[in-house]
Each structure stands twice: as structure tokens, then as C-alpha cells.
Amino acid sequence: MTGDQRAGPVDWPELIKTSFGPSFWIFVALAVLMAGVCYAVLGPETFAAAIDRDRDLLADLLPRVAAAQVVAGFVWVLLPRERMSRFLNRHRGRRGLFIAATAGAVTPGGPASAFPFLAILAGTGADRGILVAYITSWALLGVQRIIVWDIPLMGIDFSLLRFLVGAPLPIIAGMLARRLPFSVTLETDPPIGVEDK
Amino acid sequence: MNGLGAIIIYAAAVVLAAVALSRRDTSFRMGVRRALEQSFIVLPRMIFALIAAGFIVKLIPTEIIVGNLGTDAGFKAILIGSLAGLIVPSGPVIAFAVAASFALEGASVPALVSFLTGWSVFAAHRVLIFEIPLLGAHFVRLRMLSVIPLPIIAGTLALIVSGA
């Protein structure tokens, strides 16, 4: 972790300042508040059960989220971002929405892989319609979820019907997103210090 | 539950690291650094978001939602199903368990489609844990407004297709 100026040393004080900024404390406050409400309303037994559940969730999710960050880090470095954003900019029409929806449906894994990829996509300059179509399609039509949850619990007929009526929805959402009159500031700028030369 | 997804993520991390190393330039170091910085920003927030979500799930009165859907067919059931989907902030375990118990109680197919669609696109826990930390509140607002009509559209289409 030394030497090479082009890779640059990590600016630790700045990084830690960002890491434990205001939005971090909002999450801490929310956790404390919910813990208090849970304890007061539901009593110590349910509170203890929730703590157990939290521990399982953390043990289950954190390694995967960390691995997803490694994937995102390397993809960010290796991907020809300019070429990709040019590709996506060429497909600004409905075809781009269709490509995004297809990508969303076949993205494997849970939110720990889909959302980092969405952030990468946003970083490449994809337009808001593409972003909304992608994540909507992942949520609605994700093939892995249909195999793991829909079919076993709801049956194959219901699953097919749901997939069929869901198929056009990511495109509709993407078209709506392009029309909504909002400015969107994405939190996907290169993190502090990465671009320094 | 998510074994395949986890394997794919870990494998992708190893393969991408190997590709970056094979370039024999600063790619590997840049990638490690980027991952380190992003992890430092995302992981502390996610830890507390997950803790909060665990308590929130305990506070949701799922029995009341099940009790209120009833067996109405038609458009009203679609509306109720959509609304119920919006307020189930949990992972697929609970959402599909609730959907299955709706089905047992005789909820209509369009209502179930609306429910699962509403849950899929709104899923408050995902917004809290992943979307706000990774993409920011502006994006969440835009996406929420874009997907508002979807549960109703899905339910209505299901009503037409299933001919109920």
C-alpha cells in the first residue's frame, strides 16, 4: 500500500470523515429509536428475538456486501466507462429501456448485488429511465427470485401469470422516470481522492 | 437461501481481481483502493440500517393485514392488495409467507399479483438498507414516483388475463 503516485495513497482522515458523516448518524439514530420502540411495545423477549435476527442478518449479508464492493471496485477500474456510457447514450430510446429491463431480470443474487451494479450503471452516465427500468425489472422479474420464491410458494401457474403481466412494467416505469420533472443528483461520483493524479 | 448469488459474487470478485492483476499496471491497486473506500462509506451505514430493519419487521402487524384483505374480487381487492404490498417492509421470506396466507384465505389472483408487485417495487427495507446509502434520496424519490402505478396496472392486467 505504498509508493505509486498514480494509484495514490488513501486519504484516511477524509475517508473517515465521510464514512461517519451525518447520514451514518441518521441510521444509528433510527436503529436506536426502533430498538427502543420494540422494547417498549413488544417487551424484552421479542426484543431479544429481534437482536438474534439482526445478528443473523448481519452475519449473512455483510460478507456478501463487502464482496460486492470488491466486485464493484474492480468493475469500476476495468470497465471502459466512456465506451459504455456512449453505448447507453446511443440507446436512449425505448430500446435502451428494453436492454436495461432484460439485464435486470437476469441479474443473479439479492439486493446486495443488484444495487451496487445499479450504482455502477449510474456512474457510467446511464439516464434515469435506464436506471429505473433496470432496478424495477430486477425487483419484479428477477429470474432467480421467481425460481426460489414464486414457484415453490405460489405455484407455477400463478408465477407465469405474474411474470406475464409484470413484463411490460419496467418499461412503463422507465418511461415515467424520463418524464418526471425532477433534477436527480446521484451519490455515485468518484469517492474522495480516487481521481487525483 | 441466497447461496447461488453469494457464490457468483465471490467468484466474480476473484476473477475480476485476477484480470486486474494480469494487466500489470495500476488496475489492481486502484480496484482495491476503490473497494476499500466504498466499503468504508457503505458498511457502517448498512450495519445500523440492518439493525433498524430487524426491529421494524417485529413491529409490523402482519395479522391485521391478512385479516383485512378479505375475499373481495375485482378492483377493490387490487387496491387493497397494492396498499398491503407497500407496507410490508421485509424480505421475500415474510412477503411470500403473507401472500401464501392471503391465497389460503381466498384472496383473488389479481389481488395477489398487486400485492407481490407492490411489495417488489417498494420494499421499504431495501430502500433503507441499499438504495439510500448507494444512490441517494433524490434517486429514491424519482424511482418511487415512477413505480406508483405499477401494482394497479399489474392487478388490472391479471384481472383481464385470468378472466376473473
XYZ file of C-alpha atoms in Angstrom, chain A residues 46-189:
144
model
C -39.386 -10.098 21.300
C -36.571 -7.577 21.669
C -34.116 -10.421 22.248
C -35.532 -12.322 19.262
C -35.061 -9.217 17.097
C -31.448 -8.940 18.266
C -30.881 -12.576 17.267
C -32.435 -11.904 13.876
C -30.284 -8.812 13.409
C -27.158 -10.812 14.211
C -28.100 -13.487 11.652
C -28.883 -10.859 9.034
C -25.564 -9.100 9.595
C -23.556 -12.332 9.528
C -25.379 -13.371 6.368
C -25.276 -10.090 4.487
C -22.107 -8.226 5.407
C -19.614 -10.640 3.799
C -21.631 -10.568 0.596
C -21.956 -6.800 0.616
C -18.210 -6.494 1.198
C -17.534 -8.903 -1.682
C -19.944 -6.917 -3.847
C -17.901 -3.802 -3.057
C -14.766 -5.618 -4.249
C -16.575 -6.571 -7.455
C -17.823 -3.010 -7.865
C -14.324 -1.638 -7.243
C -12.699 -3.792 -9.915
C -15.532 -3.327 -12.398
C -15.198 0.401 -11.864
C -11.485 0.234 -12.710
C -11.674 -2.316 -15.531
C -14.835 -1.226 -17.300
C -14.357 1.076 -20.272
C -16.816 3.508 -18.735
C -16.630 6.064 -21.505
C -17.345 3.454 -24.144
C -20.188 2.015 -22.082
C -21.851 5.341 -21.435
C -21.508 6.129 -25.150
C -23.188 2.775 -25.866
C -26.003 3.582 -23.459
C -26.283 7.107 -24.780
C -26.758 5.697 -28.268
C -29.641 3.630 -26.924
C -31.557 6.377 -25.267
C -34.862 5.330 -26.777
C -37.169 2.530 -25.851
C -34.538 0.021 -26.967
C -32.294 1.153 -24.105
C -35.140 0.539 -21.661
C -35.627 -2.925 -23.109
C -31.909 -3.752 -22.748
C -31.945 -2.475 -19.154
C -35.064 -4.489 -18.297
C -33.513 -7.663 -19.709
C -30.325 -7.086 -17.727
C -32.366 -6.577 -14.559
C -34.303 -9.821 -14.979
C -31.168 -11.942 -15.369
C -29.073 -10.265 -12.655
C -28.466 -13.024 -10.124
C -28.315 -12.548 -6.386
C -30.225 -10.372 -3.978
C -30.128 -6.620 -3.426
C -26.511 -6.906 -2.270
C -25.506 -7.450 -5.887
C -28.234 -5.575 -7.793
C -27.891 -2.207 -6.027
C -24.092 -1.964 -6.311
C -24.497 -2.729 -10.021
C -27.165 -0.026 -10.259
C -24.703 2.405 -8.682
C -22.060 1.382 -11.232
C -24.586 1.867 -14.031
C -25.391 5.329 -12.709
C -21.668 6.092 -12.642
C -21.380 5.279 -16.340
C -23.836 8.043 -17.158
C -26.886 5.894 -17.910
C -30.040 8.012 -17.957
C -32.697 7.831 -15.245
C -35.080 5.806 -17.410
C -32.448 3.087 -17.825
C -31.709 3.051 -14.086
C -35.361 2.810 -13.056
C -36.134 0.180 -15.720
C -33.162 -1.918 -14.590
C -33.916 -1.992 -10.873
C -37.690 -2.335 -11.381
C -37.105 -5.308 -13.635
C -34.728 -6.895 -11.139
C -37.309 -6.458 -8.355
C -40.300 -7.669 -10.383
C -38.987 -10.184 -12.872
C -35.731 -11.409 -11.309
C -35.497 -14.961 -12.562
C -33.628 -16.187 -9.501
C -36.319 -14.926 -7.136
C -39.088 -16.457 -9.229
C -37.355 -19.832 -9.069
C -36.596 -19.618 -5.337
C -39.813 -17.990 -4.056
C -42.668 -17.592 -6.550
C -42.829 -21.121 -7.881
C -42.469 -23.037 -4.586
C -44.896 -20.829 -2.638
C -47.430 -19.652 -5.222
C -47.360 -22.384 -7.850
C -46.208 -22.377 -11.464
C -49.483 -21.065 -12.966
C -49.561 -18.044 -10.702
C -45.844 -17.419 -11.263
C -46.275 -17.459 -15.042
C -49.236 -15.096 -14.832
C -47.327 -12.712 -12.579
C -44.299 -12.772 -14.903
C -46.515 -12.177 -17.936
C -48.373 -9.167 -16.525
C -45.136 -7.867 -14.966
C -43.117 -7.977 -18.189
C -44.159 -4.558 -19.582
C -43.966 -2.767 -16.222
C -40.211 -1.932 -16.074
C -40.513 -0.230 -19.475
C -43.517 1.774 -18.237
C -41.615 2.780 -15.089
C -38.576 3.790 -17.157
C -40.718 5.931 -19.476
C -42.378 7.588 -16.470
C -38.970 8.253 -14.890
C -37.853 10.062 -18.049
C -40.914 12.291 -17.923
C -40.927 13.274 -14.258
C -39.769 16.862 -13.812
C -37.086 16.327 -11.165
C -33.433 17.015 -11.021
C -31.613 13.967 -9.736
C -28.269 14.251 -8.011
C -26.791 10.788 -7.764
C -24.447 9.800 -4.988
C -22.189 7.985 -7.391
C -19.451 10.490 -8.032
